[in-house]
Amino acid sequence: MSNSIILSANYLPPVSYFHAIAQNDGNVILDKYEHFPKQTYRNRAKIATANGILDLIVPIQHGRKERIAMKDVKITYDHEWQRLHWLSLQTAYRSSPYFEFYEDDFRPFYEEKHEFLFDFNVAQLELILKCLKLKRTIDFTETYEKSYESGDFRSLIHPKKGSVLQNPKPYYQIFEERHGFLPDLSVIDLIFNQGPQSKNYL
């Protein structure tokens, strides 16, 4: 696993997630067996809107078991979160330089229903790596390991921790005049605003 990077499967992950991938040229290894932790990027993403940062949260089924492996977490469709997320993305980024260029790639995630959060996140990751022109092989853990000797970013990329992307350079954001530059949002903020240049930012 030399130069490989161990990550959680996150929903529309932050820019720092892909910065970590870009800085490691090995495989991306996703943890299937970690216990699902609440209030993390596993099922939430941050985007910039006219009113500031908005959290998009994918609702999950809550069973009796408190500790459930990430691969077994199911998405719930009790309310129309897909429609609301897609509407939020359109409202936030419709006027960004590259939204229309990538729109048809991302729309299916808000029309088709995935049963498991892990599969949903992996499918998005594959698309985003393609958009960023980051050629990486995605592998999966076979058991849960509490720690690895190197390349373990599972707990480092967290909404309540400092970003692993140190001193991020500002890039153009639609609402920058209103809110200033907002660092380490979901990578789709970078992609919709920077398009094919996004990889150079990482």
PDB file of N, CA, C and O in Angstrom, residues 63-132:
ATOM      1  N   GLY A  63     -31.304   2.571  12.060  1.00  0.00           N
ATOM      2  CA  GLY A  63     -31.791   1.324  12.631  1.00  0.00           C
ATOM      3  C   GLY A  63     -31.560   1.289  14.130  1.00  0.00           C
ATOM      4  O   GLY A  63     -31.137   2.274  14.735  1.00  0.00           O
ATOM      5  N   ARG A  64     -31.808   0.165  14.728  1.00  0.00           N
ATOM      6  CA  ARG A  64     -31.601   0.017  16.167  1.00  0.00           C
ATOM      7  C   ARG A  64     -30.123  -0.055  16.518  1.00  0.00           C
ATOM      8  O   ARG A  64     -29.723   0.311  17.611  1.00  0.00           O
ATOM      9  N   LYS A  65     -29.339  -0.547  15.573  1.00  0.00           N
ATOM     10  CA  LYS A  65     -27.909  -0.666  15.832  1.00  0.00           C
ATOM     11  C   LYS A  65     -27.256   0.717  15.781  1.00  0.00           C
ATOM     12  O   LYS A  65     -27.399   1.444  14.810  1.00  0.00           O
ATOM     13  N   GLU A  66     -26.563   1.058  16.822  1.00  0.00           N
ATOM     14  CA  GLU A  66     -25.850   2.330  16.851  1.00  0.00           C
ATOM     15  C   GLU A  66     -24.633   2.283  15.938  1.00  0.00           C
ATOM     16  O   GLU A  66     -24.313   3.235  15.256  1.00  0.00           O
ATOM     17  N   ARG A  67     -23.928   1.152  15.953  1.00  0.00           N
ATOM     18  CA  ARG A  67     -22.703   1.040  15.182  1.00  0.00           C
ATOM     19  C   ARG A  67     -22.966   0.192  13.940  1.00  0.00           C
ATOM     20  O   ARG A  67     -23.252  -0.995  14.031  1.00  0.00           O
ATOM     21  N   ILE A  68     -22.880   0.847  12.790  1.00  0.00           N
ATOM     22  CA  ILE A  68     -23.159   0.147  11.545  1.00  0.00           C
ATOM     23  C   ILE A  68     -22.019   0.421  10.575  1.00  0.00           C
ATOM     24  O   ILE A  68     -21.504   1.538  10.501  1.00  0.00           O
ATOM     25  N   ALA A  69     -21.577  -0.606   9.859  1.00  0.00           N
ATOM     26  CA  ALA A  69     -20.484  -0.446   8.907  1.00  0.00           C
ATOM     27  C   ALA A  69     -20.914   0.482   7.782  1.00  0.00           C
ATOM     28  O   ALA A  69     -22.065   0.468   7.337  1.00  0.00           O
ATOM     29  N   MET A  70     -19.983   1.276   7.312  1.00  0.00           N
ATOM     30  CA  MET A  70     -20.283   2.252   6.262  1.00  0.00           C
ATOM     31  C   MET A  70     -20.933   1.594   5.044  1.00  0.00           C
ATOM     32  O   MET A  70     -21.862   2.145   4.459  1.00  0.00           O
ATOM     33  N   LYS A  71     -20.477   0.398   4.683  1.00  0.00           N
ATOM     34  CA  LYS A  71     -21.004  -0.277   3.494  1.00  0.00           C
ATOM     35  C   LYS A  71     -22.476  -0.660   3.635  1.00  0.00           C
ATOM     36  O   LYS A  71     -23.156  -0.932   2.635  1.00  0.00           O
ATOM     37  N   ASP A  72     -22.980  -0.683   4.879  1.00  0.00           N
ATOM     38  CA  ASP A  72     -24.358  -1.113   5.126  1.00  0.00           C
ATOM     39  C   ASP A  72     -25.331   0.043   5.384  1.00  0.00           C
ATOM     40  O   ASP A  72     -26.517  -0.194   5.609  1.00  0.00           O
ATOM     41  N   VAL A  73     -24.829   1.269   5.351  1.00  0.00           N
ATOM     42  CA  VAL A  73     -25.693   2.426   5.615  1.00  0.00           C
ATOM     43  C   VAL A  73     -26.602   2.661   4.414  1.00  0.00           C
ATOM     44  O   VAL A  73     -26.138   2.799   3.280  1.00  0.00           O
ATOM     45  N   LYS A  74     -27.905   2.690   4.668  1.00  0.00           N
ATOM     46  CA  LYS A  74     -28.877   2.876   3.590  1.00  0.00           C
ATOM     47  C   LYS A  74     -29.392   4.315   3.554  1.00  0.00           C
ATOM     48  O   LYS A  74     -29.592   4.947   4.591  1.00  0.00           O
ATOM     49  N   ILE A  75     -29.600   4.804   2.333  1.00  0.00           N
ATOM     50  CA  ILE A  75     -30.184   6.134   2.134  1.00  0.00           C
ATOM     51  C   ILE A  75     -31.692   6.026   2.283  1.00  0.00           C
ATOM     52  O   ILE A  75     -32.299   5.034   1.873  1.00  0.00           O
ATOM     53  N   THR A  76     -32.297   7.030   2.885  1.00  0.00           N
ATOM     54  CA  THR A  76     -33.752   7.046   2.971  1.00  0.00           C
ATOM     55  C   THR A  76     -34.318   8.054   1.969  1.00  0.00           C
ATOM     56  O   THR A  76     -33.704   9.088   1.704  1.00  0.00           O
ATOM     57  N   TYR A  77     -35.472   7.731   1.430  1.00  0.00           N
ATOM     58  CA  TYR A  77     -36.130   8.603   0.461  1.00  0.00           C
ATOM     59  C   TYR A  77     -37.508   9.015   0.982  1.00  0.00           C
ATOM     60  O   TYR A  77     -38.442   9.218   0.204  1.00  0.00           O
ATOM     61  N   ASP A  78     -37.594   9.165   2.304  1.00  0.00           N
ATOM     62  CA  ASP A  78     -38.865   9.544   2.929  1.00  0.00           C
ATOM     63  C   ASP A  78     -39.298  10.945   2.521  1.00  0.00           C
ATOM     64  O   ASP A  78     -40.484  11.263   2.556  1.00  0.00           O
ATOM     65  N   HIS A  79     -38.329  11.796   2.195  1.00  0.00           N
ATOM     66  CA  HIS A  79     -38.683  13.100   1.645  1.00  0.00           C
ATOM     67  C   HIS A  79     -37.830  13.373   0.410  1.00  0.00           C
ATOM     68  O   HIS A  79     -36.872  12.655   0.139  1.00  0.00           O
ATOM     69  N   GLU A  80     -38.167  14.397  -0.336  1.00  0.00           N
ATOM     70  CA  GLU A  80     -37.559  14.624  -1.649  1.00  0.00           C
ATOM     71  C   GLU A  80     -36.219  15.342  -1.542  1.00  0.00           C
ATOM     72  O   GLU A  80     -36.021  16.421  -2.098  1.00  0.00           O
ATOM     73  N   TRP A  81     -35.269  14.724  -0.848  1.00  0.00           N
ATOM     74  CA  TRP A  81     -33.980  15.386  -0.673  1.00  0.00           C
ATOM     75  C   TRP A  81     -33.232  15.514  -2.000  1.00  0.00           C
ATOM     76  O   TRP A  81     -32.496  16.490  -2.206  1.00  0.00           O
ATOM     77  N   GLN A  82     -33.405  14.544  -2.901  1.00  0.00           N
ATOM     78  CA  GLN A  82     -32.703  14.630  -4.192  1.00  0.00           C
ATOM     79  C   GLN A  82     -33.127  15.871  -4.962  1.00  0.00           C
ATOM     80  O   GLN A  82     -32.284  16.609  -5.490  1.00  0.00           O
ATOM     81  N   ARG A  83     -34.418  16.100  -5.014  1.00  0.00           N
ATOM     82  CA  ARG A  83     -34.933  17.284  -5.719  1.00  0.00           C
ATOM     83  C   ARG A  83     -34.430  18.553  -5.056  1.00  0.00           C
ATOM     84  O   ARG A  83     -34.013  19.508  -5.739  1.00  0.00           O
ATOM     85  N   LEU A  84     -34.410  18.577  -3.722  1.00  0.00           N
ATOM     86  CA  LEU A  84     -33.967  19.763  -2.998  1.00  0.00           C
ATOM     87  C   LEU A  84     -32.465  20.009  -3.179  1.00  0.00           C
ATOM     88  O   LEU A  84     -32.027  21.155  -3.340  1.00  0.00           O
ATOM     89  N   HIS A  85     -31.674  18.945  -3.151  1.00  0.00           N
ATOM     90  CA  HIS A  85     -30.231  19.099  -3.355  1.00  0.00           C
ATOM     91  C   HIS A  85     -29.936  19.621  -4.761  1.00  0.00           C
ATOM     92  O   HIS A  85     -29.115  20.527  -4.939  1.00  0.00           O
ATOM     93  N   TRP A  86     -30.608  19.041  -5.748  1.00  0.00           N
ATOM     94  CA  TRP A  86     -30.351  19.459  -7.125  1.00  0.00           C
ATOM     95  C   TRP A  86     -30.809  20.902  -7.340  1.00  0.00           C
ATOM     96  O   TRP A  86     -30.123  21.690  -8.017  1.00  0.00           O
ATOM     97  N   LEU A  87     -31.932  21.256  -6.744  1.00  0.00           N
ATOM     98  CA  LEU A  87     -32.418  22.639  -6.836  1.00  0.00           C
ATOM     99  C   LEU A  87     -31.421  23.600  -6.180  1.00  0.00           C
ATOM    100  O   LEU A  87     -31.135  24.682  -6.710  1.00  0.00           O
ATOM    101  N   SER A  88     -30.866  23.190  -5.040  1.00  0.00           N
ATOM    102  CA  SER A  88     -29.874  24.021  -4.344  1.00  0.00           C
ATOM    103  C   SER A  88     -28.619  24.193  -5.199  1.00  0.00           C
ATOM    104  O   SER A  88     -28.058  25.293  -5.279  1.00  0.00           O
ATOM    105  N   LEU A  89     -28.183  23.112  -5.836  1.00  0.00           N
ATOM    106  CA  LEU A  89     -26.997  23.182  -6.695  1.00  0.00           C
ATOM    107  C   LEU A  89     -27.251  24.079  -7.900  1.00  0.00           C
ATOM    108  O   LEU A  89     -26.396  24.889  -8.285  1.00  0.00           O
ATOM    109  N   GLN A  90     -28.433  23.960  -8.483  1.00  0.00           N
ATOM    110  CA  GLN A  90     -28.773  24.813  -9.624  1.00  0.00           C
ATOM    111  C   GLN A  90     -28.826  26.283  -9.213  1.00  0.00           C
ATOM    112  O   GLN A  90     -28.286  27.149  -9.899  1.00  0.00           O
ATOM    113  N   THR A  91     -29.472  26.542  -8.095  1.00  0.00           N
ATOM    114  CA  THR A  91     -29.605  27.919  -7.624  1.00  0.00           C
ATOM    115  C   THR A  91     -28.244  28.534  -7.307  1.00  0.00           C
ATOM    116  O   THR A  91     -27.972  29.692  -7.628  1.00  0.00           O
ATOM    117  N   ALA A  92     -27.375  27.739  -6.677  1.00  0.00           N
ATOM    118  CA  ALA A  92     -26.063  28.239  -6.264  1.00  0.00           C
ATOM    119  C   ALA A  92     -25.118  28.419  -7.446  1.00  0.00           C
ATOM    120  O   ALA A  92     -24.335  29.377  -7.470  1.00  0.00           O
ATOM    121  N   TYR A  93     -25.181  27.522  -8.431  1.00  0.00           N
ATOM    122  CA  TYR A  93     -24.135  27.485  -9.447  1.00  0.00           C
ATOM    123  C   TYR A  93     -24.601  27.697 -10.886  1.00  0.00           C
ATOM    124  O   TYR A  93     -23.773  27.657 -11.804  1.00  0.00           O
ATOM    125  N   ARG A  94     -25.869  27.948 -11.082  1.00  0.00           N
ATOM    126  CA  ARG A  94     -26.374  28.123 -12.449  1.00  0.00           C
ATOM    127  C   ARG A  94     -25.580  29.173 -13.219  1.00  0.00           C
ATOM    128  O   ARG A  94     -25.309  29.030 -14.414  1.00  0.00           O
ATOM    129  N   SER A  95     -25.161  30.238 -12.547  1.00  0.00           N
ATOM    130  CA  SER A  95     -24.439  31.313 -13.242  1.00  0.00           C
ATOM    131  C   SER A  95     -22.926  31.153 -13.175  1.00  0.00           C
ATOM    132  O   SER A  95     -22.188  32.037 -13.612  1.00  0.00           O
ATOM    133  N   SER A  96     -22.449  30.026 -12.639  1.00  0.00           N
ATOM    134  CA  SER A  96     -21.002  29.793 -12.599  1.00  0.00           C
ATOM    135  C   SER A  96     -20.519  29.450 -14.015  1.00  0.00           C
ATOM    136  O   SER A  96     -21.295  28.994 -14.852  1.00  0.00           O
ATOM    137  N   PRO A  97     -19.239  29.666 -14.293  1.00  0.00           N
ATOM    138  CA  PRO A  97     -18.736  29.498 -15.668  1.00  0.00           C
ATOM    139  C   PRO A  97     -18.916  28.111 -16.260  1.00  0.00           C
ATOM    140  O   PRO A  97     -19.082  27.974 -17.470  1.00  0.00           O
ATOM    141  N   TYR A  98     -18.900  27.062 -15.405  1.00  0.00           N
ATOM    142  CA  TYR A  98     -18.854  25.715 -15.967  1.00  0.00           C
ATOM    143  C   TYR A  98     -20.011  24.824 -15.531  1.00  0.00           C
ATOM    144  O   TYR A  98     -19.985  23.611 -15.792  1.00  0.00           O
ATOM    145  N   PHE A  99     -21.027  25.371 -14.881  1.00  0.00           N
ATOM    146  CA  PHE A  99     -22.124  24.514 -14.408  1.00  0.00           C
ATOM    147  C   PHE A  99     -22.774  23.756 -15.570  1.00  0.00           C
ATOM    148  O   PHE A  99     -22.978  22.542 -15.502  1.00  0.00           O
ATOM    149  N   GLU A 100     -23.077  24.465 -16.641  1.00  0.00           N
ATOM    150  CA  GLU A 100     -23.757  23.815 -17.755  1.00  0.00           C
ATOM    151  C   GLU A 100     -22.879  22.753 -18.411  1.00  0.00           C
ATOM    152  O   GLU A 100     -23.388  21.773 -18.953  1.00  0.00           O
ATOM    153  N   PHE A 101     -21.576  22.936 -18.349  1.00  0.00           N
ATOM    154  CA  PHE A 101     -20.644  21.972 -18.944  1.00  0.00           C
ATOM    155  C   PHE A 101     -20.720  20.622 -18.234  1.00  0.00           C
ATOM    156  O   PHE A 101     -20.616  19.565 -18.861  1.00  0.00           O
ATOM    157  N   TYR A 102     -20.912  20.651 -16.904  1.00  0.00           N
ATOM    158  CA  TYR A 102     -20.912  19.416 -16.112  1.00  0.00           C
ATOM    159  C   TYR A 102     -22.310  18.986 -15.649  1.00  0.00           C
ATOM    160  O   TYR A 102     -22.455  17.913 -15.059  1.00  0.00           O
ATOM    161  N   GLU A 103     -23.299  19.802 -15.921  1.00  0.00           N
ATOM    162  CA  GLU A 103     -24.652  19.573 -15.396  1.00  0.00           C
ATOM    163  C   GLU A 103     -25.179  18.175 -15.692  1.00  0.00           C
ATOM    164  O   GLU A 103     -25.705  17.480 -14.814  1.00  0.00           O
ATOM    165  N   ASP A 104     -25.026  17.736 -16.925  1.00  0.00           N
ATOM    166  CA  ASP A 104     -25.582  16.436 -17.318  1.00  0.00           C
ATOM    167  C   ASP A 104     -24.848  15.267 -16.667  1.00  0.00           C
ATOM    168  O   ASP A 104     -25.393  14.160 -16.578  1.00  0.00           O
ATOM    169  N   ASP A 105     -23.607  15.490 -16.223  1.00  0.00           N
ATOM    170  CA  ASP A 105     -22.862  14.446 -15.526  1.00  0.00           C
ATOM    171  C   ASP A 105     -23.390  14.221 -14.115  1.00  0.00           C
ATOM    172  O   ASP A 105     -23.437  13.090 -13.623  1.00  0.00           O
ATOM    173  N   PHE A 106     -23.765  15.324 -13.454  1.00  0.00           N
ATOM    174  CA  PHE A 106     -24.162  15.234 -12.049  1.00  0.00           C
ATOM    175  C   PHE A 106     -25.663  15.016 -11.853  1.00  0.00           C
ATOM    176  O   PHE A 106     -26.083  14.475 -10.831  1.00  0.00           O
ATOM    177  N   ARG A 107     -26.471  15.409 -12.831  1.00  0.00           N
ATOM    178  CA  ARG A 107     -27.924  15.305 -12.665  1.00  0.00           C
ATOM    179  C   ARG A 107     -28.406  13.897 -12.317  1.00  0.00           C
ATOM    180  O   ARG A 107     -29.300  13.743 -11.462  1.00  0.00           O
ATOM    181  N   PRO A 108     -27.866  12.836 -12.945  1.00  0.00           N
ATOM    182  CA  PRO A 108     -28.381  11.488 -12.647  1.00  0.00           C
ATOM    183  C   PRO A 108     -28.331  11.104 -11.171  1.00  0.00           C
ATOM    184  O   PRO A 108     -29.147  10.296 -10.713  1.00  0.00           O
ATOM    185  N   PHE A 109     -27.395  11.689 -10.406  1.00  0.00           N
ATOM    186  CA  PHE A 109     -27.318  11.366  -8.981  1.00  0.00           C
ATOM    187  C   PHE A 109     -28.543  11.868  -8.218  1.00  0.00           C
ATOM    188  O   PHE A 109     -28.791  11.449  -7.091  1.00  0.00           O
ATOM    189  N   TYR A 110     -29.295  12.758  -8.836  1.00  0.00           N
ATOM    190  CA  TYR A 110     -30.476  13.323  -8.180  1.00  0.00           C
ATOM    191  C   TYR A 110     -31.762  12.860  -8.855  1.00  0.00           C
ATOM    192  O   TYR A 110     -32.834  13.390  -8.584  1.00  0.00           O
ATOM    193  N   GLU A 111     -31.623  11.872  -9.728  1.00  0.00           N
ATOM    194  CA  GLU A 111     -32.782  11.261 -10.384  1.00  0.00           C
ATOM    195  C   GLU A 111     -32.851   9.763 -10.098  1.00  0.00           C
ATOM    196  O   GLU A 111     -33.936   9.222  -9.883  1.00  0.00           O
ATOM    197  N   GLU A 112     -31.695   9.105 -10.105  1.00  0.00           N
ATOM    198  CA  GLU A 112     -31.660   7.670  -9.833  1.00  0.00           C
ATOM    199  C   GLU A 112     -31.490   7.432  -8.331  1.00  0.00           C
ATOM    200  O   GLU A 112     -30.863   8.229  -7.643  1.00  0.00           O
ATOM    201  N   LYS A 113     -32.041   6.359  -7.854  1.00  0.00           N
ATOM    202  CA  LYS A 113     -31.980   6.060  -6.418  1.00  0.00           C
ATOM    203  C   LYS A 113     -30.968   4.956  -6.130  1.00  0.00           C
ATOM    204  O   LYS A 113     -31.068   3.855  -6.682  1.00  0.00           O
ATOM    205  N   HIS A 114     -29.998   5.275  -5.296  1.00  0.00           N
ATOM    206  CA  HIS A 114     -29.050   4.292  -4.805  1.00  0.00           C
ATOM    207  C   HIS A 114     -29.538   3.796  -3.438  1.00  0.00           C
ATOM    208  O   HIS A 114     -29.980   4.586  -2.615  1.00  0.00           O
ATOM    209  N   GLU A 115     -29.425   2.515  -3.215  1.00  0.00           N
ATOM    210  CA  GLU A 115     -29.866   1.982  -1.920  1.00  0.00           C
ATOM    211  C   GLU A 115     -28.868   2.321  -0.818  1.00  0.00           C
ATOM    212  O   GLU A 115     -29.257   2.733   0.285  1.00  0.00           O
ATOM    213  N   PHE A 116     -27.583   2.189  -1.139  1.00  0.00           N
ATOM    214  CA  PHE A 116     -26.552   2.349  -0.107  1.00  0.00           C
ATOM    215  C   PHE A 116     -25.758   3.636  -0.309  1.00  0.00           C
ATOM    216  O   PHE A 116     -25.362   3.967  -1.433  1.00  0.00           O
ATOM    217  N   LEU A 117     -25.506   4.324   0.798  1.00  0.00           N
ATOM    218  CA  LEU A 117     -24.732   5.566   0.771  1.00  0.00           C
ATOM    219  C   LEU A 117     -23.336   5.338   0.202  1.00  0.00           C
ATOM    220  O   LEU A 117     -22.832   6.153  -0.578  1.00  0.00           O
ATOM    221  N   PHE A 118     -22.707   4.232   0.582  1.00  0.00           N
ATOM    222  CA  PHE A 118     -21.351   3.949   0.120  1.00  0.00           C
ATOM    223  C   PHE A 118     -21.295   3.869  -1.407  1.00  0.00           C
ATOM    224  O   PHE A 118     -20.428   4.479  -2.045  1.00  0.00           O
ATOM    225  N   ASP A 119     -22.228   3.149  -1.994  1.00  0.00           N
ATOM    226  CA  ASP A 119     -22.245   2.997  -3.456  1.00  0.00           C
ATOM    227  C   ASP A 119     -22.505   4.341  -4.145  1.00  0.00           C
ATOM    228  O   ASP A 119     -21.914   4.639  -5.185  1.00  0.00           O
ATOM    229  N   PHE A 120     -23.397   5.116  -3.575  1.00  0.00           N
ATOM    230  CA  PHE A 120     -23.715   6.458  -4.088  1.00  0.00           C
ATOM    231  C   PHE A 120     -22.459   7.325  -4.088  1.00  0.00           C
ATOM    232  O   PHE A 120     -22.111   7.965  -5.086  1.00  0.00           O
ATOM    233  N   ASN A 121     -21.731   7.329  -2.971  1.00  0.00           N
ATOM    234  CA  ASN A 121     -20.535   8.152  -2.841  1.00  0.00           C
ATOM    235  C   ASN A 121     -19.409   7.677  -3.764  1.00  0.00           C
ATOM    236  O   ASN A 121     -18.682   8.498  -4.330  1.00  0.00           O
ATOM    237  N   VAL A 122     -19.268   6.373  -3.910  1.00  0.00           N
ATOM    238  CA  VAL A 122     -18.220   5.835  -4.784  1.00  0.00           C
ATOM    239  C   VAL A 122     -18.497   6.232  -6.242  1.00  0.00           C
ATOM    240  O   VAL A 122     -17.583   6.631  -6.971  1.00  0.00           O
ATOM    241  N   ALA A 123     -19.743   6.135  -6.662  1.00  0.00           N
ATOM    242  CA  ALA A 123     -20.094   6.505  -8.037  1.00  0.00           C
ATOM    243  C   ALA A 123     -19.791   7.981  -8.291  1.00  0.00           C
ATOM    244  O   ALA A 123     -19.277   8.353  -9.358  1.00  0.00           O
ATOM    245  N   GLN A 124     -20.077   8.827  -7.302  1.00  0.00           N
ATOM    246  CA  GLN A 124     -19.748  10.247  -7.444  1.00  0.00           C
ATOM    247  C   GLN A 124     -18.241  10.460  -7.490  1.00  0.00           C
ATOM    248  O   GLN A 124     -17.745  11.262  -8.282  1.00  0.00           O
ATOM    249  N   LEU A 125     -17.521   9.737  -6.642  1.00  0.00           N
ATOM    250  CA  LEU A 125     -16.064   9.875  -6.615  1.00  0.00           C
ATOM    251  C   LEU A 125     -15.464   9.534  -7.972  1.00  0.00           C
ATOM    252  O   LEU A 125     -14.565  10.231  -8.464  1.00  0.00           O
ATOM    253  N   GLU A 126     -15.948   8.471  -8.584  1.00  0.00           N
ATOM    254  CA  GLU A 126     -15.444   8.073  -9.905  1.00  0.00           C
ATOM    255  C   GLU A 126     -15.662   9.191 -10.922  1.00  0.00           C
ATOM    256  O   GLU A 126     -14.770   9.495 -11.732  1.00  0.00           O
ATOM    257  N   LEU A 127     -16.835   9.804 -10.884  1.00  0.00           N
ATOM    258  CA  LEU A 127     -17.126  10.909 -11.800  1.00  0.00           C
ATOM    259  C   LEU A 127     -16.218  12.106 -11.521  1.00  0.00           C
ATOM    260  O   LEU A 127     -15.654  12.702 -12.445  1.00  0.00           O
ATOM    261  N   ILE A 128     -16.063  12.466 -10.250  1.00  0.00           N
ATOM    262  CA  ILE A 128     -15.278  13.656  -9.905  1.00  0.00           C
ATOM    263  C   ILE A 128     -13.809  13.462 -10.275  1.00  0.00           C
ATOM    264  O   ILE A 128     -13.170  14.393 -10.793  1.00  0.00           O
ATOM    265  N   LEU A 129     -13.262  12.278 -10.041  1.00  0.00           N
ATOM    266  CA  LEU A 129     -11.878  12.006 -10.449  1.00  0.00           C
ATOM    267  C   LEU A 129     -11.730  12.184 -11.959  1.00  0.00           C
ATOM    268  O   LEU A 129     -10.718  12.712 -12.443  1.00  0.00           O
ATOM    269  N   LYS A 130     -12.747  11.773 -12.693  1.00  0.00           N
ATOM    270  CA  LYS A 130     -12.731  11.931 -14.149  1.00  0.00           C
ATOM    271  C   LYS A 130     -12.787  13.412 -14.516  1.00  0.00           C
ATOM    272  O   LYS A 130     -12.028  13.868 -15.394  1.00  0.00           O
ATOM    273  N   CYS A 131     -13.633  14.177 -13.858  1.00  0.00           N
ATOM    274  CA  CYS A 131     -13.736  15.617 -14.115  1.00  0.00           C
ATOM    275  C   CYS A 131     -12.416  16.320 -13.829  1.00  0.00           C
ATOM    276  O   CYS A 131     -12.037  17.266 -14.527  1.00  0.00           O
ATOM    277  N   LEU A 132     -11.732  15.860 -12.786  1.00  0.00           N
ATOM    278  CA  LEU A 132     -10.465  16.475 -12.371  1.00  0.00           C
ATOM    279  C   LEU A 132      -9.262  15.924 -13.137  1.00  0.00           C
ATOM    280  O   LEU A 132      -8.139  16.392 -12.943  1.00  0.00           O
TER     281      LEU A 132
END
